[in-house]
PDB file of C-alpha atoms in Angstrom:
ATOM      1  CA  ARG Q  48       3.031 -14.644  39.571  1.00  0.00           C
ATOM      2  CA  ARG Q  49       3.799 -18.215  40.385  1.00  0.00           C
ATOM      3  CA  PRO Q  50       2.312 -20.788  38.014  1.00  0.00           C
ATOM      4  CA  ARG Q  51      -1.030 -22.180  39.133  1.00  0.00           C
ATOM      5  CA  GLY Q  52      -1.274 -25.681  40.513  1.00  0.00           C
ATOM      6  CA  GLY Q  53       0.741 -26.077  43.709  1.00  0.00           C
ATOM      7  CA  THR Q  54       4.002 -27.956  43.734  1.00  0.00           C
ATOM      8  CA  GLN Q  55       5.343 -29.239  40.480  1.00  0.00           C
ATOM      9  CA  GLU Q  56       7.137 -32.501  40.043  1.00  0.00           C
ATOM     10  CA  THR Q  57      10.375 -32.185  38.165  1.00  0.00           C
ATOM     11  CA  THR Q  58      12.185 -34.551  35.905  1.00  0.00           C
ATOM     12  CA  THR Q  59      15.899 -34.752  35.474  1.00  0.00           C
ATOM     13  CA  VAL Q  60      17.234 -32.340  32.905  1.00  0.00           C
ATOM     14  CA  ASP Q  61      19.459 -34.584  30.848  1.00  0.00           C
ATOM     15  CA  LEU Q  62      20.089 -35.404  27.204  1.00  0.00           C
ATOM     16  CA  ALA Q  63      16.728 -37.203  26.942  1.00  0.00           C
ATOM     17  CA  TRP Q  64      14.950 -34.105  28.301  1.00  0.00           C
ATOM     18  CA  VAL Q  65      16.779 -31.851  25.816  1.00  0.00           C
ATOM     19  CA  ARG Q  66      16.002 -34.274  22.972  1.00  0.00           C
ATOM     20  CA  ALA Q  67      12.296 -34.224  23.901  1.00  0.00           C
ATOM     21  CA  ARG Q  68      12.284 -30.424  23.782  1.00  0.00           C
ATOM     22  CA  VAL Q  69      14.171 -30.039  20.500  1.00  0.00           C
ATOM     23  CA  THR Q  70      11.998 -32.635  18.761  1.00  0.00           C
ATOM     24  CA  ASP Q  71       8.776 -30.926  19.890  1.00  0.00           C
ATOM     25  CA  SER Q  72       7.621 -28.801  16.917  1.00  0.00           C
ATOM     26  CA  ARG Q  73       5.894 -26.306  19.242  1.00  0.00           C
ATOM     27  CA  PHE Q  74       9.126 -25.802  21.139  1.00  0.00           C
ATOM     28  CA  VAL Q  75      11.242 -25.536  17.976  1.00  0.00           C
ATOM     29  CA  GLY Q  76       8.801 -22.954  16.589  1.00  0.00           C
ATOM     30  CA  ALA Q  77       8.943 -20.963  19.811  1.00  0.00           C
ATOM     31  CA  ALA Q  78      12.745 -21.173  19.889  1.00  0.00           C
ATOM     32  CA  PHE Q  79      13.012 -19.954  16.304  1.00  0.00           C
ATOM     33  CA  GLY Q  80      10.439 -17.231  16.956  1.00  0.00           C
ATOM     34  CA  TYR Q  81      12.116 -15.980  20.115  1.00  0.00           C
ATOM     35  CA  GLY Q  82      15.456 -15.863  18.342  1.00  0.00           C
ATOM     36  CA  LEU Q  83      13.957 -13.738  15.570  1.00  0.00           C
ATOM     37  CA  LEU Q  84      11.963 -11.663  18.027  1.00  0.00           C
ATOM     38  CA  TRP Q  85      15.054 -10.263  19.723  1.00  0.00           C
ATOM     39  CA  CYS Q  86      17.058  -9.474  16.556  1.00  0.00           C
ATOM     40  CA  TRP Q  87      15.968  -5.825  16.647  1.00  0.00           C
ATOM     41  CA  TYR Q  88      17.271  -5.426  20.181  1.00  0.00           C
ATOM     42  CA  TYR Q  89      20.680  -6.897  19.387  1.00  0.00           C
ATOM     43  CA  VAL Q  90      21.056  -4.804  16.258  1.00  0.00           C
ATOM     44  CA  LEU Q  91      20.164  -1.637  18.150  1.00  0.00           C
ATOM     45  CA  SER Q  92      22.435  -2.469  21.061  1.00  0.00           C
ATOM     46  CA  SER Q  93      25.387  -2.848  18.711  1.00  0.00           C
ATOM     47  CA  GLN Q  94      24.633  -0.377  15.903  1.00  0.00           C
ATOM     48  CA  LEU Q  95      22.122   2.268  16.989  1.00  0.00           C
ATOM     49  CA  VAL Q  96      24.686   5.066  17.144  1.00  0.00           C
ATOM     50  CA  ASP Q  97      25.881   4.266  13.621  1.00  0.00           C
ATOM     51  CA  VAL Q  98      22.312   4.008  12.305  1.00  0.00           C
ATOM     52  CA  LEU Q  99      21.394   7.362  13.798  1.00  0.00           C
ATOM     53  CA  THR Q 100      24.543   9.278  12.852  1.00  0.00           C
ATOM     54  CA  THR Q 101      24.306   7.896   9.308  1.00  0.00           C
ATOM     55  CA  GLY Q 102      20.752   9.290   9.259  1.00  0.00           C
ATOM     56  CA  GLY Q 103      21.923  12.750  10.317  1.00  0.00           C
ATOM     57  CA  ILE Q 104      21.347  12.621  14.081  1.00  0.00           C
ATOM     58  CA  ASP Q 105      23.990  14.397  16.182  1.00  0.00           C
ATOM     59  CA  ALA Q 106      26.572  11.970  17.634  1.00  0.00           C
ATOM     60  CA  THR Q 107      25.960  13.139  21.215  1.00  0.00           C
ATOM     61  CA  VAL Q 108      22.211  12.576  20.911  1.00  0.00           C
ATOM     62  CA  ALA Q 109      22.807   9.233  19.190  1.00  0.00           C
ATOM     63  CA  ALA Q 110      25.162   8.130  21.966  1.00  0.00           C
ATOM     64  CA  THR Q 111      22.477   8.591  24.624  1.00  0.00           C
ATOM     65  CA  SER Q 112      19.674   7.041  22.597  1.00  0.00           C
ATOM     66  CA  PHE Q 113      20.039   3.453  23.804  1.00  0.00           C
ATOM     67  CA  GLY Q 114      19.897   4.681  27.399  1.00  0.00           C
ATOM     68  CA  THR Q 115      16.612   6.390  26.571  1.00  0.00           C
ATOM     69  CA  ILE Q 116      15.198   3.076  25.360  1.00  0.00           C
ATOM     70  CA  GLY Q 117      16.291   1.426  28.613  1.00  0.00           C
ATOM     71  CA  GLY Q 118      14.812   4.178  30.783  1.00  0.00           C
ATOM     72  CA  VAL Q 119      11.435   4.025  29.071  1.00  0.00           C
ATOM     73  CA  SER Q 120      11.580   0.231  29.219  1.00  0.00           C
ATOM     74  CA  ILE Q 121      11.830   0.269  33.005  1.00  0.00           C
ATOM     75  CA  LEU Q 122       8.631   2.281  33.280  1.00  0.00           C
ATOM     76  CA  ALA Q 123       6.922   0.221  30.584  1.00  0.00           C
ATOM     77  CA  ARG Q 124       7.601  -3.038  32.431  1.00  0.00           C
ATOM     78  CA  VAL Q 125       5.260  -1.941  35.196  1.00  0.00           C
ATOM     79  CA  GLY Q 126       2.759  -0.684  32.636  1.00  0.00           C
ATOM     80  CA  SER Q 127       2.884  -3.911  30.637  1.00  0.00           C
ATOM     81  CA  GLY Q 128       1.901  -5.865  33.742  1.00  0.00           C
ATOM     82  CA  PHE Q 129      -1.069  -3.549  34.213  1.00  0.00           C
ATOM     83  CA  VAL Q 130      -2.093  -4.004  30.554  1.00  0.00           C
ATOM     84  CA  ASP Q 131      -1.443  -7.777  30.733  1.00  0.00           C
ATOM     85  CA  ASP Q 132      -3.862  -8.083  33.649  1.00  0.00           C
ATOM     86  CA  ARG Q 133      -6.590  -6.351  31.653  1.00  0.00           C
ATOM     87  CA  VAL Q 134      -6.206  -7.501  28.043  1.00  0.00           C
ATOM     88  CA  GLY Q 135      -4.116 -10.659  28.314  1.00  0.00           C
ATOM     89  CA  ARG Q 136      -0.501 -11.720  28.217  1.00  0.00           C
ATOM     90  CA  ARG Q 137      -0.345 -12.799  24.577  1.00  0.00           C
ATOM     91  CA  GLU Q 138      -2.129  -9.681  23.361  1.00  0.00           C
ATOM     92  CA  THR Q 139       0.245  -7.441  25.301  1.00  0.00           C
ATOM     93  CA  PHE Q 140       3.219  -9.402  24.008  1.00  0.00           C
ATOM     94  CA  LEU Q 141       1.978  -9.214  20.415  1.00  0.00           C
ATOM     95  CA  ALA Q 142       1.501  -5.458  20.755  1.00  0.00           C
ATOM     96  CA  GLY Q 143       5.150  -5.225  21.911  1.00  0.00           C
ATOM     97  CA  VAL Q 144       6.323  -7.258  18.904  1.00  0.00           C
ATOM     98  CA  LEU Q 145       4.328  -5.145  16.455  1.00  0.00           C
ATOM     99  CA  LEU Q 146       5.516  -1.900  18.055  1.00  0.00           C
ATOM    100  CA  ALA Q 147       9.162  -2.997  17.819  1.00  0.00           C
ATOM    101  CA  GLY Q 148       8.694  -3.901  14.154  1.00  0.00           C
ATOM    102  CA  LEU Q 149       7.049  -0.562  13.435  1.00  0.00           C
ATOM    103  CA  CYS Q 150       9.809   1.368  15.213  1.00  0.00           C
ATOM    104  CA  VAL Q 151      12.514  -0.495  13.269  1.00  0.00           C
ATOM    105  CA  LEU Q 152      10.630   0.249  10.057  1.00  0.00           C
ATOM    106  CA  VAL Q 153      10.450   4.008  10.690  1.00  0.00           C
ATOM    107  CA  LEU Q 154      13.964   4.323  12.111  1.00  0.00           C
ATOM    108  CA  PRO Q 155      15.653   4.987   8.724  1.00  0.00           C
ATOM    109  CA  ALA Q 156      13.294   7.958   8.196  1.00  0.00           C
ATOM    110  CA  VAL Q 157      14.144   9.576  11.551  1.00  0.00           C
ATOM    111  CA  HIS Q 158      16.422  12.572  11.015  1.00  0.00           C
ATOM    112  CA  THR Q 159      15.428  15.027  13.762  1.00  0.00           C
ATOM    113  CA  ARG Q 160      15.115  14.903  17.532  1.00  0.00           C
ATOM    114  CA  VAL Q 161      11.339  14.847  18.093  1.00  0.00           C
ATOM    115  CA  PRO Q 162      10.653  11.850  15.809  1.00  0.00           C
ATOM    116  CA  LEU Q 163      13.760  10.213  17.258  1.00  0.00           C
ATOM    117  CA  TYR Q 164      12.503  10.493  20.828  1.00  0.00           C
ATOM    118  CA  VAL Q 165       9.064   9.209  19.827  1.00  0.00           C
ATOM    119  CA  THR Q 166      10.715   6.225  18.116  1.00  0.00           C
ATOM    120  CA  LEU Q 167      13.029   5.602  21.087  1.00  0.00           C
ATOM    121  CA  ALA Q 168      10.031   5.725  23.438  1.00  0.00           C
ATOM    122  CA  GLY Q 169       8.299   3.198  21.169  1.00  0.00           C
ATOM    123  CA  PHE Q 170      11.296   0.891  21.410  1.00  0.00           C
ATOM    124  CA  GLY Q 171      11.304   1.307  25.193  1.00  0.00           C
ATOM    125  CA  VAL Q 172       7.607   0.487  25.485  1.00  0.00           C
ATOM    126  CA  SER Q 173       8.129  -2.541  23.253  1.00  0.00           C
ATOM    127  CA  LEU Q 174      11.052  -3.794  25.312  1.00  0.00           C
ATOM    128  CA  GLY Q 175       9.042  -3.126  28.463  1.00  0.00           C
ATOM    129  CA  ALA Q 176       6.286  -5.391  27.168  1.00  0.00           C
ATOM    130  CA  LEU Q 177       8.495  -8.154  25.773  1.00  0.00           C
ATOM    131  CA  ALA Q 178      11.185  -8.610  28.405  1.00  0.00           C
ATOM    132  CA  PRO Q 179       8.986  -9.383  31.425  1.00  0.00           C
ATOM    133  CA  LEU Q 180       6.309 -11.349  29.583  1.00  0.00           C
ATOM    134  CA  TRP Q 181       8.217 -13.861  27.511  1.00  0.00           C
ATOM    135  CA  SER Q 182       9.213 -16.116  30.433  1.00  0.00           C
ATOM    136  CA  PRO Q 183       5.655 -16.389  31.812  1.00  0.00           C
ATOM    137  CA  ILE Q 184       4.388 -17.119  28.303  1.00  0.00           C
ATOM    138  CA  VAL Q 185       6.965 -19.899  27.972  1.00  0.00           C
ATOM    139  CA  VAL Q 186       5.971 -21.357  31.347  1.00  0.00           C
ATOM    140  CA  THR Q 187       2.296 -21.203  30.381  1.00  0.00           C
ATOM    141  CA  ARG Q 188       2.978 -22.817  27.001  1.00  0.00           C
ATOM    142  CA  PHE Q 189       5.441 -25.537  28.062  1.00  0.00           C
ATOM    143  CA  GLY Q 190       4.606 -26.038  31.734  1.00  0.00           C
ATOM    144  CA  ALA Q 191       6.251 -25.074  34.971  1.00  0.00           C
ATOM    145  CA  GLU Q 192       8.184 -28.347  35.177  1.00  0.00           C
ATOM    146  CA  ASN Q 193      11.858 -27.488  34.687  1.00  0.00           C
ATOM    147  CA  ALA Q 194      10.838 -23.964  33.692  1.00  0.00           C
ATOM    148  CA  THR Q 195      14.311 -22.562  34.271  1.00  0.00           C
ATOM    149  CA  ALA Q 196      15.863 -25.174  31.988  1.00  0.00           C
ATOM    150  CA  THR Q 197      13.175 -24.556  29.358  1.00  0.00           C
ATOM    151  CA  VAL Q 198      13.749 -20.803  29.421  1.00  0.00           C
ATOM    152  CA  GLY Q 199      17.513 -21.417  29.375  1.00  0.00           C
ATOM    153  CA  LEU Q 200      17.228 -23.656  26.336  1.00  0.00           C
ATOM    154  CA  LEU Q 201      15.288 -20.915  24.566  1.00  0.00           C
ATOM    155  CA  LYS Q 202      18.200 -18.569  25.245  1.00  0.00           C
ATOM    156  CA  VAL Q 203      20.374 -20.592  22.837  1.00  0.00           C
ATOM    157  CA  PRO Q 204      18.649 -19.297  19.675  1.00  0.00           C
ATOM    158  CA  GLN Q 205      18.587 -15.843  21.221  1.00  0.00           C
ATOM    159  CA  ALA Q 206      22.353 -16.022  21.591  1.00  0.00           C
ATOM    160  CA  GLY Q 207      22.601 -17.058  17.951  1.00  0.00           C
ATOM    161  CA  ALA Q 208      20.440 -14.093  16.960  1.00  0.00           C
ATOM    162  CA  ALA Q 209      22.592 -11.773  19.069  1.00  0.00           C
ATOM    163  CA  PHE Q 210      25.599 -12.901  17.042  1.00  0.00           C
ATOM    164  CA  VAL Q 211      24.087 -13.217  13.557  1.00  0.00           C
ATOM    165  CA  ALA Q 212      21.616 -10.305  13.338  1.00  0.00           C
ATOM    166  CA  PRO Q 213      24.160  -7.475  13.713  1.00  0.00           C
ATOM    167  CA  LEU Q 214      26.461  -9.227  11.226  1.00  0.00           C
ATOM    168  CA  ALA Q 215      23.605  -9.604   8.736  1.00  0.00           C
ATOM    169  CA  VAL Q 216      22.632  -5.937   9.068  1.00  0.00           C
ATOM    170  CA  SER Q 217      26.270  -4.898   8.649  1.00  0.00           C
ATOM    171  CA  THR Q 218      26.571  -7.085   5.550  1.00  0.00           C
ATOM    172  CA  LEU Q 219      23.382  -5.637   4.045  1.00  0.00           C
ATOM    173  CA  PHE Q 220      24.624  -2.141   4.887  1.00  0.00           C
ATOM    174  CA  GLY Q 221      27.845  -2.891   3.022  1.00  0.00           C
ATOM    175  CA  VAL Q 222      25.924  -4.167   0.002  1.00  0.00           C
ATOM    176  CA  THR Q 223      23.283  -1.405  -0.107  1.00  0.00           C
ATOM    177  CA  GLY Q 224      25.314   1.520   1.241  1.00  0.00           C
ATOM    178  CA  GLY Q 225      22.633   2.501   3.733  1.00  0.00           C
ATOM    179  CA  TYR Q 226      20.502   1.300   6.617  1.00  0.00           C
ATOM    180  CA  THR Q 227      17.084   1.507   4.948  1.00  0.00           C
ATOM    181  CA  VAL Q 228      17.089  -1.943   3.334  1.00  0.00           C
ATOM    182  CA  PRO Q 229      18.720  -3.711   6.304  1.00  0.00           C
ATOM    183  CA  LEU Q 230      16.240  -2.167   8.739  1.00  0.00           C
ATOM    184  CA  VAL Q 231      13.231  -2.952   6.541  1.00  0.00           C
ATOM    185  CA  VAL Q 232      14.422  -6.572   6.375  1.00  0.00           C
ATOM    186  CA  LEU Q 233      14.938  -6.558  10.150  1.00  0.00           C
ATOM    187  CA  SER Q 234      11.456  -5.142  10.688  1.00  0.00           C
ATOM    188  CA  VAL Q 235       9.862  -7.852   8.596  1.00  0.00           C
TER     189      VAL Q 235
END
């Protein structure tokens, strides 16, 4: 949906505009939160096969697991819009965050196919709730003025998380010798 309120005036996106955003504590909190929010996704996209094969899942099954998350996510995106319309955007988003955290938490205990597919479906539903709703939440929170630039600026901490989170999990794996501690930390 388009933001309510007709045409929006825009201001120039320049250094002053960026400075105003990065000195706004609400924006900084959202930027930090969104960076943390997506850590699970970046870790799974880079290490899910290793996590699963280390846990005893067959390599062929593990190799197709991320595709399963994506497939479920596509269906869940439509469903999340339906739920959003009935219970609210923030509530739906929060449910997606909590579901992702829960799935990350149980992932080290998954050693057979049925629990794996349930967990993968949970990740897909979570991604299906988070991916389409975060931009509208940002626009609602920070206004439609320069919405694309605002969303783009929030992508910077996400890019940092995409780089740092897999490295942190790998480092913790090296220290602990397993994925349980790194995934519990990631879940929290």
